[in-house]
Short mmCIF file of C-alpha atoms in Angstrom, two decimals:
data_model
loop_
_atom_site.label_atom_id
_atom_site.label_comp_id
_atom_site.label_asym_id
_atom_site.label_seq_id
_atom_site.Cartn_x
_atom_site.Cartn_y
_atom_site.Cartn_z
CA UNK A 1 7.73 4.16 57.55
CA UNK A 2 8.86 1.23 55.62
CA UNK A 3 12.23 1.82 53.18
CA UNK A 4 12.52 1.24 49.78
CA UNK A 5 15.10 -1.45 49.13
CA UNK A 6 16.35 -3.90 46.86
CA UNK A 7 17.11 -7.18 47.31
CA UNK A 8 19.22 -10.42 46.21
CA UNK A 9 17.77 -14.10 47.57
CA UNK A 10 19.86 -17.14 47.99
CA UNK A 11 18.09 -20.65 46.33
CA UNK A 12 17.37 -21.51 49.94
CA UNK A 13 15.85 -19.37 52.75
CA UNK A 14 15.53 -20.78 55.92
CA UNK A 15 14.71 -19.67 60.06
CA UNK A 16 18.41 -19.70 60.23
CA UNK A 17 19.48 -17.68 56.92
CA UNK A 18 22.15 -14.74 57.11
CA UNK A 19 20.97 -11.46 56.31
CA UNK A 20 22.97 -8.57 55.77
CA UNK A 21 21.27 -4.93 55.14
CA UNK A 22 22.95 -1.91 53.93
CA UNK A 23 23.02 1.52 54.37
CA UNK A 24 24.50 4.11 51.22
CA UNK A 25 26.33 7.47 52.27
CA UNK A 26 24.56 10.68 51.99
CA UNK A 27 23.90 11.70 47.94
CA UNK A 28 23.84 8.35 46.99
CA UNK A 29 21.00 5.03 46.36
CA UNK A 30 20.19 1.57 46.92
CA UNK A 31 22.87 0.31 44.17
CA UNK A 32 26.11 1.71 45.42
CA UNK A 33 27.28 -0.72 48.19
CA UNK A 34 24.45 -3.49 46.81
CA UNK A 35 27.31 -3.97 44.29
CA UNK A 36 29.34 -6.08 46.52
CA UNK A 37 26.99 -8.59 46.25
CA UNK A 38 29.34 -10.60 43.68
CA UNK A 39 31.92 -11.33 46.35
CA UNK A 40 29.57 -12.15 49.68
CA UNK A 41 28.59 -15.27 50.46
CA UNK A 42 25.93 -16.63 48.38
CA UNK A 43 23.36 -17.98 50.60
CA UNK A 44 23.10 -14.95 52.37
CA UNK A 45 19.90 -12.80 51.96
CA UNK A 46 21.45 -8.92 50.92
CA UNK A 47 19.23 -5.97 51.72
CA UNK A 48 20.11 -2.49 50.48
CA UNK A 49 17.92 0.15 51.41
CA UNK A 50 17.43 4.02 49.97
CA UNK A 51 17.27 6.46 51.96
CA UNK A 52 14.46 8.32 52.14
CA UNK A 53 15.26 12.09 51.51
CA UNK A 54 16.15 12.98 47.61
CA UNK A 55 19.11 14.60 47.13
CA UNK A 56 20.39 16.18 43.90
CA UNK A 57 21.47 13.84 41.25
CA UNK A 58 18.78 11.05 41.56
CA UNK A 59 20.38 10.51 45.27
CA UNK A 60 18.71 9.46 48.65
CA UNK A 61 20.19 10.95 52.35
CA UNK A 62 19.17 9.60 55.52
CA UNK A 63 19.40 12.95 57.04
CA UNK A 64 20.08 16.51 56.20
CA UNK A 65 23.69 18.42 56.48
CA UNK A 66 24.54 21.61 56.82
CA UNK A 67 28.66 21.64 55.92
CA UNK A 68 28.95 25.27 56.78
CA UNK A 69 27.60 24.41 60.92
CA UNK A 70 29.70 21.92 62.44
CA UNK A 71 26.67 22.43 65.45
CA UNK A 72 24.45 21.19 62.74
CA UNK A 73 26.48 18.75 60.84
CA UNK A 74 24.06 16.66 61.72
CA UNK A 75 19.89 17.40 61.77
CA UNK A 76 18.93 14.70 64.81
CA UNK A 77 15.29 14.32 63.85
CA UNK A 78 16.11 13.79 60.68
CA UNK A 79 18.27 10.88 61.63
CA UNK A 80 16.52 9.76 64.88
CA UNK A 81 13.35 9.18 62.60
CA UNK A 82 15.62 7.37 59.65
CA UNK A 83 16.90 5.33 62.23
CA UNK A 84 13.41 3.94 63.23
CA UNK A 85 12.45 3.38 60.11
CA UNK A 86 15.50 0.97 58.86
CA UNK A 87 14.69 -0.27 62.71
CA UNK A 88 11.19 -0.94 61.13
CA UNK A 89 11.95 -2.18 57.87
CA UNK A 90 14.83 -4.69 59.38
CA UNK A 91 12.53 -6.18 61.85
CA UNK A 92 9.41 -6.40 58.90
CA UNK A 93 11.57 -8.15 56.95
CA UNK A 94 13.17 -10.54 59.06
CA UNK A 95 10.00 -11.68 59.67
CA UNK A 96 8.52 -11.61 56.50
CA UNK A 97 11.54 -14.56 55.60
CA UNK A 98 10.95 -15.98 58.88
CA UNK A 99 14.50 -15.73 59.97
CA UNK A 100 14.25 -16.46 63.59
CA UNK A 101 17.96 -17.93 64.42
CA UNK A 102 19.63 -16.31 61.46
CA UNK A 103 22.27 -14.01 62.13
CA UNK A 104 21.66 -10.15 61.06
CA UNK A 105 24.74 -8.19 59.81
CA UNK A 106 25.29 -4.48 58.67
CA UNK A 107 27.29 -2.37 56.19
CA UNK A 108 26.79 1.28 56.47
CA UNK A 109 29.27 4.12 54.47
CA UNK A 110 29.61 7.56 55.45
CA UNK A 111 26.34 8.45 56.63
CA UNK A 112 24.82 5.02 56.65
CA UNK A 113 27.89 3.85 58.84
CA UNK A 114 27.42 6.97 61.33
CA UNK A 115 23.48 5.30 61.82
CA UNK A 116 25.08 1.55 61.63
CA UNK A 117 26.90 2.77 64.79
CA UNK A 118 23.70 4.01 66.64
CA UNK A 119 21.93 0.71 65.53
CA UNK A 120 24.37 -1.57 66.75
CA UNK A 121 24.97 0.26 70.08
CA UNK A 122 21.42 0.71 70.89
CA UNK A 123 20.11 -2.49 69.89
CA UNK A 124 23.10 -5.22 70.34
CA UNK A 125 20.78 -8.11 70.30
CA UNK A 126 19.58 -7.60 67.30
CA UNK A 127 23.05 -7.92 65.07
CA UNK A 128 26.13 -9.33 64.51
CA UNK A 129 28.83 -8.30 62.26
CA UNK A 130 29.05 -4.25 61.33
CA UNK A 131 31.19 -2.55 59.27
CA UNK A 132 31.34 1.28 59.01
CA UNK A 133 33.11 2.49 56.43
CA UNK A 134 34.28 6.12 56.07
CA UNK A 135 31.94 7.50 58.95
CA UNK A 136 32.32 8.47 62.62
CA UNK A 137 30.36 7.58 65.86
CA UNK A 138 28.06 10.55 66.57
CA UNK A 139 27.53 11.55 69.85
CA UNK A 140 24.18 13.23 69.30
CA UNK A 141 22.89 9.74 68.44
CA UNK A 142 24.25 7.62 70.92
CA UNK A 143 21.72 8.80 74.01
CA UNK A 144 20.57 5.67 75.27
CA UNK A 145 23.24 3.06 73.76
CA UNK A 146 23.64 -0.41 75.67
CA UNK A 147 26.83 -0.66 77.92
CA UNK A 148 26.43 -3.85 79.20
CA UNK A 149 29.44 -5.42 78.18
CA UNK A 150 27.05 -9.04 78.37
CA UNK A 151 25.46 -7.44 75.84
CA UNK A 152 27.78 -5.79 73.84
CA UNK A 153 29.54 -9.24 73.44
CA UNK A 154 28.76 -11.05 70.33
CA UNK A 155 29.32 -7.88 68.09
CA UNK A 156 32.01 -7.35 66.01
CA UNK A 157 32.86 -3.92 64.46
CA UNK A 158 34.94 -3.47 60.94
CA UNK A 159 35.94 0.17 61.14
CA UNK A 160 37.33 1.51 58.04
CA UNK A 161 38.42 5.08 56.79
CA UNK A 162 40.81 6.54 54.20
CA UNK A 163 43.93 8.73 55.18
CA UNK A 164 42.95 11.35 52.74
CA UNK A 165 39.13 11.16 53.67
CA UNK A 166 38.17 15.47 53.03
CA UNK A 167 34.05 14.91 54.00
CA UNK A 168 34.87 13.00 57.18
CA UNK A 169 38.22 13.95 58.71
CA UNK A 170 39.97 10.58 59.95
CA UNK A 171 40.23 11.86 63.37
CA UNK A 172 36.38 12.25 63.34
CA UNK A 173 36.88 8.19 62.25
CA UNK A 174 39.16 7.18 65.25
CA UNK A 175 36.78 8.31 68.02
CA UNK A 176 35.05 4.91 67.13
CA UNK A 177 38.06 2.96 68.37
CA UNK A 178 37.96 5.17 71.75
CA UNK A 179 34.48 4.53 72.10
CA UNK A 180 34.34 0.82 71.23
CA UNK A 181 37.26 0.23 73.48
CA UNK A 182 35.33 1.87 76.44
CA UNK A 183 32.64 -0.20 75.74
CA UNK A 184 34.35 -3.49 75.66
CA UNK A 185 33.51 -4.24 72.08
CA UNK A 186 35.44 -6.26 70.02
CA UNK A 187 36.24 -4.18 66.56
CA UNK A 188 39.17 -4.04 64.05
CA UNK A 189 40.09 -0.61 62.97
CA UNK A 190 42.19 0.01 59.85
CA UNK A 191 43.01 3.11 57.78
CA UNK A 192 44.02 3.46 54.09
CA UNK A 193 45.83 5.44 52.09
CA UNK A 194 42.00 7.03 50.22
CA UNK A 195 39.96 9.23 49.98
CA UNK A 196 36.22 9.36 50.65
CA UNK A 197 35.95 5.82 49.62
CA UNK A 198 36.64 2.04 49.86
CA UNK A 199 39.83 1.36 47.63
CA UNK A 200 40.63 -2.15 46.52
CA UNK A 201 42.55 -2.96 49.77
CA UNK A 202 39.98 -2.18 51.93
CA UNK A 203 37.58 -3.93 49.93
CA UNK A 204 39.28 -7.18 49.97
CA UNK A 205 39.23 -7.09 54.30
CA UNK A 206 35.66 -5.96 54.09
CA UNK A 207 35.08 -9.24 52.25
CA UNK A 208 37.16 -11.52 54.37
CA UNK A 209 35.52 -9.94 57.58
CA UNK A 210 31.85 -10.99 56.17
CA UNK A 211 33.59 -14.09 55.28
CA UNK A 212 34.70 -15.31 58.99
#
């Protein structure tokens, strides 16, 4: 199934364009994180996608959550068949631009971070840069991740997650660093003094980590 997104093109597009695609938190739409367009760089192609489950509140979730199960935090064909479908989407629209030596980042909070994880560990060739911001690495989809450090090389992880974070806990957040380490990935993990959220701090690394 192909996503709904929306879009901003640089003046020039060519086989070796950036593209970055993004991936809102659970409740939430295309426009949240597409706002940091204003401070990326600007010949980068920006892809935010909505999710495809509606939510209260005109929101979009990638996968449905049942707070009151920690068993069932997570429903895993929900989210197994979300992430196929940004798989889908990011590999129709790389080649609809004809990027074919452009490099492919991704931004995912809170929900979209947990499935930037699975992306990026399953299918290392395919990306970059990743940041996950407020989220966790969930073991329920991380069957059949890469471990070949080889492989696992050229990524680089931005791990971000507020002190005060009440949907996500921030030791639920550090288990990325464990993992990543085990792996052999190279990853920068930082908290801040927030909430459920990206404060102005941790906005201003984000930037100068898509900025390297």
């Amino acid at each position: 199934m192909n996503l709904d997104y929306i879009v901003r093109e640089p003046e020039h597009i060519t086989s070796e364009t950036t593209i970055l695609f993004m991936l809102h938190g659970y409740g939430s739409n295309e426009q949240d994180l597409f706002s940091f367009r204003e401070t990326l760089p600007a010949d980068w192609i920006i892809v935010s996608f909505r999710a495809p489950k509606p939510t209260q509140f005109e929101g979009y979730s990638w996968y449905d959550i049942d707070f009151n199960n920690p068993e069932h935090f997570v429903d895993v064909q929900q989210a197994t068949e979300s992430l196929n479908s940004i798989l889908e989407s990011i590999l129709n629209i790389i080649n609809r631009y004809g990027i074919t030596n452009g490099k492919t980042h991704l931004c995912g909070f809170s929900q979209g971070g947990i499935l930037c994880y699975a992306l990026a560990l399953k299918y290392p060739e395919m990306f970059n840069l990743i940041a996950c911001l407020s989220s966790y690495p969930e073991e329920k989809l991380l069957d059949n991740i890469v471990k070949d450090k080889k492989k696992l090389e050229k990524l680089r992880f931005f791990i971000s997650h507020g002190t005060d974070d009440a949907i996500i806990p921030l030791d639920w957040g550090r288990k990325a660093a464990d993992l990543l380490y085990d792996l052999g990935c190279y990853f920068s993990f930082r908290e801040y003094m927030s909430g459920h959220g990206v404060n102005q701090k941790n906005y201003m690394d984000l930037m100068d980590f898509f900025s390297k």
